mmCIF file of C-alpha atoms in Angstrom:
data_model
loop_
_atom_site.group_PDB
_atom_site.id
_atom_site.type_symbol
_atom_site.label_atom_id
_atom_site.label_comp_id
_atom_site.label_asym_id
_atom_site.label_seq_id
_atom_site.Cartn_x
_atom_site.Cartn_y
_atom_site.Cartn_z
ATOM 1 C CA UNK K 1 0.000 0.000 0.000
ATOM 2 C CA UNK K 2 1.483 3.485 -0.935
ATOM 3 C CA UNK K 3 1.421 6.283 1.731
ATOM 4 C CA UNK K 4 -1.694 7.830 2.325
ATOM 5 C CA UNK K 5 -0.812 11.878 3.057
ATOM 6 C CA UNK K 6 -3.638 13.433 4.800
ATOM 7 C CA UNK K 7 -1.962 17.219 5.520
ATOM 8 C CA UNK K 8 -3.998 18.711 8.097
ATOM 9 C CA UNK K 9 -5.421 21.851 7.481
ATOM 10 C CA UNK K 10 -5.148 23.023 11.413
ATOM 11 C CA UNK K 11 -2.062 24.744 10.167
ATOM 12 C CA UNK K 12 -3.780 26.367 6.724
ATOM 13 C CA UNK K 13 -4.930 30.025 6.572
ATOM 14 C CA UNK K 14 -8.421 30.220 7.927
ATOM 15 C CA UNK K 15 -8.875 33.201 5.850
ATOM 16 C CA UNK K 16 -7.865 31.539 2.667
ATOM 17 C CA UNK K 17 -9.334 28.188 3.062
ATOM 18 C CA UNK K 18 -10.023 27.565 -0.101
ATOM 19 C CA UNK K 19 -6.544 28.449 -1.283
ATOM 20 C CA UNK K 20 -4.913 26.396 1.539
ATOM 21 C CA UNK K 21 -6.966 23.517 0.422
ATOM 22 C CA UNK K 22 -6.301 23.731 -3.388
ATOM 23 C CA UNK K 23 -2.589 23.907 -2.416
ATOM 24 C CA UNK K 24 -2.523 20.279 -1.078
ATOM 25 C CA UNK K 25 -4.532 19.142 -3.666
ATOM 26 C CA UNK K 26 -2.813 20.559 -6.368
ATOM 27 C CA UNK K 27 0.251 19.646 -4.328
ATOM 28 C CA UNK K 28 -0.531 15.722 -4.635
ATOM 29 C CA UNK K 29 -2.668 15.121 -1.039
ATOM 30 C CA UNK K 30 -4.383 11.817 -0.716
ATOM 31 C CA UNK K 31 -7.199 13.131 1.538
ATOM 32 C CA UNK K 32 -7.798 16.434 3.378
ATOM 33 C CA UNK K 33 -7.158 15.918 7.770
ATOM 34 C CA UNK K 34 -9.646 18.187 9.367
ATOM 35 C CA UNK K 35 -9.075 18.551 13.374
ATOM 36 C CA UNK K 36 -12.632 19.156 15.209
ATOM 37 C CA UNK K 37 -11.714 20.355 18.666
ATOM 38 C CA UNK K 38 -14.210 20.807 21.506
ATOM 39 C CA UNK K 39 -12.506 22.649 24.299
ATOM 40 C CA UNK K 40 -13.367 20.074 26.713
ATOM 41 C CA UNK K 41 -11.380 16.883 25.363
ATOM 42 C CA UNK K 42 -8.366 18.493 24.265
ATOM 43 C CA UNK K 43 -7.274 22.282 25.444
ATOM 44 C CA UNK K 44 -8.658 24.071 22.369
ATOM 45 C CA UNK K 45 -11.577 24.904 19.502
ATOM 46 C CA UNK K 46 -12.018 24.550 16.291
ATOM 47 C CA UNK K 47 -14.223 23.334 13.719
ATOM 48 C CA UNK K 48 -17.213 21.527 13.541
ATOM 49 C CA UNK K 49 -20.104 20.504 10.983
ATOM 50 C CA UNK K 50 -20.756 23.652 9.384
ATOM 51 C CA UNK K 51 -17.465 24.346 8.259
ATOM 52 C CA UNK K 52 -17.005 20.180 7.029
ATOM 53 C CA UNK K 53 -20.013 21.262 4.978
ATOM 54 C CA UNK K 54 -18.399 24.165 3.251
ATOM 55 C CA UNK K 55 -15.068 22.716 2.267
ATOM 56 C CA UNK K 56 -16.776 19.305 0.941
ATOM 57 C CA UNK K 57 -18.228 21.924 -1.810
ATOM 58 C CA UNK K 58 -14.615 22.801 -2.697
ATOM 59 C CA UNK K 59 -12.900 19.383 -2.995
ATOM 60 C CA UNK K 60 -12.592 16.229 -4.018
ATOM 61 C CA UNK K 61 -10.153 14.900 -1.838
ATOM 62 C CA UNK K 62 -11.560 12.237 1.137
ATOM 63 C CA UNK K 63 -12.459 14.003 3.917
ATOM 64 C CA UNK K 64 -10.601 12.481 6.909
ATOM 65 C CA UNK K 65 -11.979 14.070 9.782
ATOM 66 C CA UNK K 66 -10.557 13.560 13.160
ATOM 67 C CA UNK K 67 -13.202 14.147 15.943
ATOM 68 C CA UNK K 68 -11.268 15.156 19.367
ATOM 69 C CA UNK K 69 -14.125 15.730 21.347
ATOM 70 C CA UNK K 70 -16.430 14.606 24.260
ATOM 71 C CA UNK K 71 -19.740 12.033 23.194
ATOM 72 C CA UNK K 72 -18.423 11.504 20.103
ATOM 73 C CA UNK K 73 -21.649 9.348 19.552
ATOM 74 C CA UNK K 74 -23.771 12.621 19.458
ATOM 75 C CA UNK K 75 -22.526 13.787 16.784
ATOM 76 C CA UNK K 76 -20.857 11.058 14.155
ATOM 77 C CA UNK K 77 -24.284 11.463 12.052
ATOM 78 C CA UNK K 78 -23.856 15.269 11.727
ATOM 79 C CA UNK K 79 -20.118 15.108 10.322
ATOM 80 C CA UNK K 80 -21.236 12.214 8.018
ATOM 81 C CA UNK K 81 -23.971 14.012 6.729
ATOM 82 C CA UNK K 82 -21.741 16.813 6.037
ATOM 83 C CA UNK K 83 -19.284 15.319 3.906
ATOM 84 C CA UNK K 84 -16.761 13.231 6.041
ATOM 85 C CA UNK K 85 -15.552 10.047 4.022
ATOM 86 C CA UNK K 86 -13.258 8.362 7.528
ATOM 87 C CA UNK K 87 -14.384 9.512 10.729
ATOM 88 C CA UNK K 88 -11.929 8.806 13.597
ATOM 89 C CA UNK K 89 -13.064 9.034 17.416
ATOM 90 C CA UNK K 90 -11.036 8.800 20.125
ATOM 91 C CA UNK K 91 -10.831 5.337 22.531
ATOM 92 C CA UNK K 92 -10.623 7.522 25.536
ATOM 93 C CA UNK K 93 -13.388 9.749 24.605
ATOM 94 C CA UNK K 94 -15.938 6.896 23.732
ATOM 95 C CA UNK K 95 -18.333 4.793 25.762
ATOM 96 C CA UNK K 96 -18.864 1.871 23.814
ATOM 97 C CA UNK K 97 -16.074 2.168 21.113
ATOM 98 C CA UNK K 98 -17.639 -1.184 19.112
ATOM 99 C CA UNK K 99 -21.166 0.546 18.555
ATOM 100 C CA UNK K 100 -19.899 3.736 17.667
ATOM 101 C CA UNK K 101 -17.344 1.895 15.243
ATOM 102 C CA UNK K 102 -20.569 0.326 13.613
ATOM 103 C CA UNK K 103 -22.610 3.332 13.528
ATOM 104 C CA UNK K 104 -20.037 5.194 11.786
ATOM 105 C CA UNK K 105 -19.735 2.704 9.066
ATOM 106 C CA UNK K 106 -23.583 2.306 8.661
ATOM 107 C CA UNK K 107 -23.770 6.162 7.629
ATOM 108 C CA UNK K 108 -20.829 4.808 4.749
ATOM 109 C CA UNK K 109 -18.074 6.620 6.501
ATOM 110 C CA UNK K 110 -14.945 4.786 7.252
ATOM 111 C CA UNK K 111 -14.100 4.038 10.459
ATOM 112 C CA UNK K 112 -10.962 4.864 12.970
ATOM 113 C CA UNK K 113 -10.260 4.711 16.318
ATOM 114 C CA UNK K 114 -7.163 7.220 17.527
ATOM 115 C CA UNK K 115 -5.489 6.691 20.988
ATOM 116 C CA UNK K 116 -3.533 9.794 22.884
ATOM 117 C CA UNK K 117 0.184 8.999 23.652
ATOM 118 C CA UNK K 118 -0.605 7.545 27.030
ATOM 119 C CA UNK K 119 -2.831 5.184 25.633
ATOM 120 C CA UNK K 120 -1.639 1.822 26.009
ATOM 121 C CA UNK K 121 -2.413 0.359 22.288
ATOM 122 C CA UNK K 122 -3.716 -2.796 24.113
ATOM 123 C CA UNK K 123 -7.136 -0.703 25.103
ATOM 124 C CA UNK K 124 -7.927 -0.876 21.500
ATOM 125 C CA UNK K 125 -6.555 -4.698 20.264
ATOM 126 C CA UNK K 126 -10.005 -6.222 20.309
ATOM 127 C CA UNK K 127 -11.116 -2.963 17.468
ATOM 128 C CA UNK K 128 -8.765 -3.540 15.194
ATOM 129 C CA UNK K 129 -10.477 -6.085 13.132
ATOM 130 C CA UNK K 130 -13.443 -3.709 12.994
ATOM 131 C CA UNK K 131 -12.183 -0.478 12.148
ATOM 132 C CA UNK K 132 -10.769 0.746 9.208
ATOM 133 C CA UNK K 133 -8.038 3.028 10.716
ATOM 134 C CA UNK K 134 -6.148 3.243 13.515
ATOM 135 C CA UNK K 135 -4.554 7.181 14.615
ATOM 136 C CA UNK K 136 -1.616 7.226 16.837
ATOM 137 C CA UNK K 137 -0.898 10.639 18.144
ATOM 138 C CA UNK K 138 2.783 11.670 18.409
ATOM 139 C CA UNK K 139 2.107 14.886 20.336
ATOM 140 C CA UNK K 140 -0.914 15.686 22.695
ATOM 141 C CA UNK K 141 -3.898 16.353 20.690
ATOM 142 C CA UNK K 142 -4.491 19.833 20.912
ATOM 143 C CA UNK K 143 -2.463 22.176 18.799
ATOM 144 C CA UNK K 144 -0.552 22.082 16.212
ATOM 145 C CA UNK K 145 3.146 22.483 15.611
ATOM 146 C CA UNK K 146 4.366 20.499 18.240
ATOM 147 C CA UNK K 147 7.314 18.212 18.527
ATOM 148 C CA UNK K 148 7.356 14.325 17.610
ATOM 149 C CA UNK K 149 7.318 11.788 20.757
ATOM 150 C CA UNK K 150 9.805 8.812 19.530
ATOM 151 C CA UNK K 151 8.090 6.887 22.416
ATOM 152 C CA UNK K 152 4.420 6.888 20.906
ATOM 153 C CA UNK K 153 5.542 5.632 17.284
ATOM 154 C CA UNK K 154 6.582 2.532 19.127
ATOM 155 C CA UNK K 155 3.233 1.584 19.119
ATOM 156 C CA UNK K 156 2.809 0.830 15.600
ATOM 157 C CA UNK K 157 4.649 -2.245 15.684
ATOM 158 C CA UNK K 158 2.082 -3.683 18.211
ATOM 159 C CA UNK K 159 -0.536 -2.403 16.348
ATOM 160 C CA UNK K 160 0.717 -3.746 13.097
ATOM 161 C CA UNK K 161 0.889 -6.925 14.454
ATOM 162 C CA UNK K 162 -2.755 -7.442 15.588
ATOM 163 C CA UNK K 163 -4.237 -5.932 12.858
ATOM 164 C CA UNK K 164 -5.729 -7.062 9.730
ATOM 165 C CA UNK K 165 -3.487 -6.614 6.328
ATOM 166 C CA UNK K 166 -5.404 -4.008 4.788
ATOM 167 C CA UNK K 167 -5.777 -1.483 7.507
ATOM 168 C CA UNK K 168 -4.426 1.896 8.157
ATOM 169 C CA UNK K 169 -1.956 3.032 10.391
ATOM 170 C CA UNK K 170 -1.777 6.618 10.630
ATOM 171 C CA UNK K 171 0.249 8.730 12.404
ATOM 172 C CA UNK K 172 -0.385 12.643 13.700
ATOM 173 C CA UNK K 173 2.083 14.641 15.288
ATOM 174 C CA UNK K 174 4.971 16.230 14.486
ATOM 175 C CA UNK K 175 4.974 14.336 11.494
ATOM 176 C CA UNK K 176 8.092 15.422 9.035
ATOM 177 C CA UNK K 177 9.991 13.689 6.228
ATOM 178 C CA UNK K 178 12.641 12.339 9.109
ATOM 179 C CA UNK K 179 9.810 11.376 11.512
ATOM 180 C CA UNK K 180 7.489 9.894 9.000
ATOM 181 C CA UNK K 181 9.826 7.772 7.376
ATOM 182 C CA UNK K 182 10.527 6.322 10.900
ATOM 183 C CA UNK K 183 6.622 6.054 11.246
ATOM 184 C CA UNK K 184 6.752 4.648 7.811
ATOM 185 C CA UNK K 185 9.663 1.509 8.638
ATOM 186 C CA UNK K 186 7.595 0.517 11.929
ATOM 187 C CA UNK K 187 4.610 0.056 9.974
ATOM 188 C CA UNK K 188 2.720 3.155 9.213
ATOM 189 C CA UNK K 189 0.748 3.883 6.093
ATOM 190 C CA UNK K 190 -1.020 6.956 6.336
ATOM 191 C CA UNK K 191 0.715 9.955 7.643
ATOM 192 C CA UNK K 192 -1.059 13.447 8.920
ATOM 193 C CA UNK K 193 1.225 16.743 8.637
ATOM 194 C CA UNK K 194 0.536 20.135 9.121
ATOM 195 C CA UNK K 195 2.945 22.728 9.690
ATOM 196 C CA UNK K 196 5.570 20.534 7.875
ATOM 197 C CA UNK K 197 3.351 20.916 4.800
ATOM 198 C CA UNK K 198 2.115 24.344 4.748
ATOM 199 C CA UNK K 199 5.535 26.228 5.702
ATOM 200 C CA UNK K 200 7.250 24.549 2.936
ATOM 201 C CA UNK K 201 8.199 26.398 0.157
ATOM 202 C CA UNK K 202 7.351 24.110 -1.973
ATOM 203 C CA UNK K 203 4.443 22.103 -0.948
ATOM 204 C CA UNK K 204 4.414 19.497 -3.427
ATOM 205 C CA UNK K 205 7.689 18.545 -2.665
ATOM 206 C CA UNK K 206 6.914 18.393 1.216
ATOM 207 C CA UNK K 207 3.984 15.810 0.664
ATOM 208 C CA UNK K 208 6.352 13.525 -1.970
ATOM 209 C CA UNK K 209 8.852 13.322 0.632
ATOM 210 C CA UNK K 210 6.023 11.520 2.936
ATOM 211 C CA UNK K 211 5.285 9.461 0.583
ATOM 212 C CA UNK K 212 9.152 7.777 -0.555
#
């Protein structure tokens, strides 16, 4: 399986969206990472359904939308009905992880389960067969920008290993061409990046050098 590049658009211009977004594109992006913060899971807020709605008008690209938020339950049929193609919840943040993994794939989303880096990959070994993705965050979900943890890439291997052949491992967080290539030997396939992506000065360049 090539390497799925999902750059995130947490680090875009908010004010030029729709320039930020044709960048990637244009720039060779797989799919489009969109970051919905709550406030109350992680320290900070972003976007949420109405904005999904706006940018599936202006793309193509899958919509990989990363929910970091409380009751993720309430609000999986929202997201889906605004354009997300892979919704991914978070283990921590869910009360019965298997329903919600079901749910999300009977509105034809994909579905992912993402761990924080404290998060003992065993808490999610008896999901893997049923999701479509797993996320392993390298920093603490939150904000953007932050450095790579070596420690939480470990994971992969573990999760590589219980997993089916044909799912994704993707990896968020600090995520450059040095970093993802070691997320890329231990097992990873997809690979989020933000501010790696949109400060280069050459963007298409900075998304190849995920991929090789």
């Amino acid at each position: 399986m090539d390497t799925i590049v999902s750059p995130s658009i947490l680090s875009a211009d908010f004010a030029n969206l729709e320039r930020d977004i044709k960048l990637v594109e244009n720039g060779g992006a797989d799919w489009l990472h969109v970051d919905v913060m709550d406030g109350h899971f992680v320290p900070n807020i972003t976007i949420g359904v109405p904005v999904v709605k706006s940018i599936r008008k202006i793309t193509s690209l899958p919509l990989d939308v990363h929910l970091m938020i409380e009751n993720p339950e309430k609000y999986v049929e929202a997201f889906a009905n605004a354009g997300a193609d892979i919704i991914t919840f978070h283990a921590e943040a869910s009360k019965d992880s298997l329903n919600l993994i079901r749910k999300i794939k009977s509105l034809n989303c994909k579905a992912g389960i993402s761990i924080k880096p404290k998060t003992s990959p065993e808490i999610i070994k008896d999901f893997l067969p049923e999701v479509d993705m797993v996320l392993v965050m390298t920093v603490e979900p939150g904000f953007g920008g932050q450095s790579f943890m070596e420690d939480c890439a470990k994971k992969i291997p573990f999760i590589k290993q219980h997993s089916p052949e044909n799912l994704i491992i993707q990896v968020d967080g600090g995520i450059n061409d040095k970093t993802g290539k070691l997320c890329r030997d231990l097992g990873a396939n997809s690979l989020v990046a933000g501010s790696y992506i949109y400060n280069s000065n050459d963007i298409g360049f900075a998304i190849k050098s995920l991929k090789v």
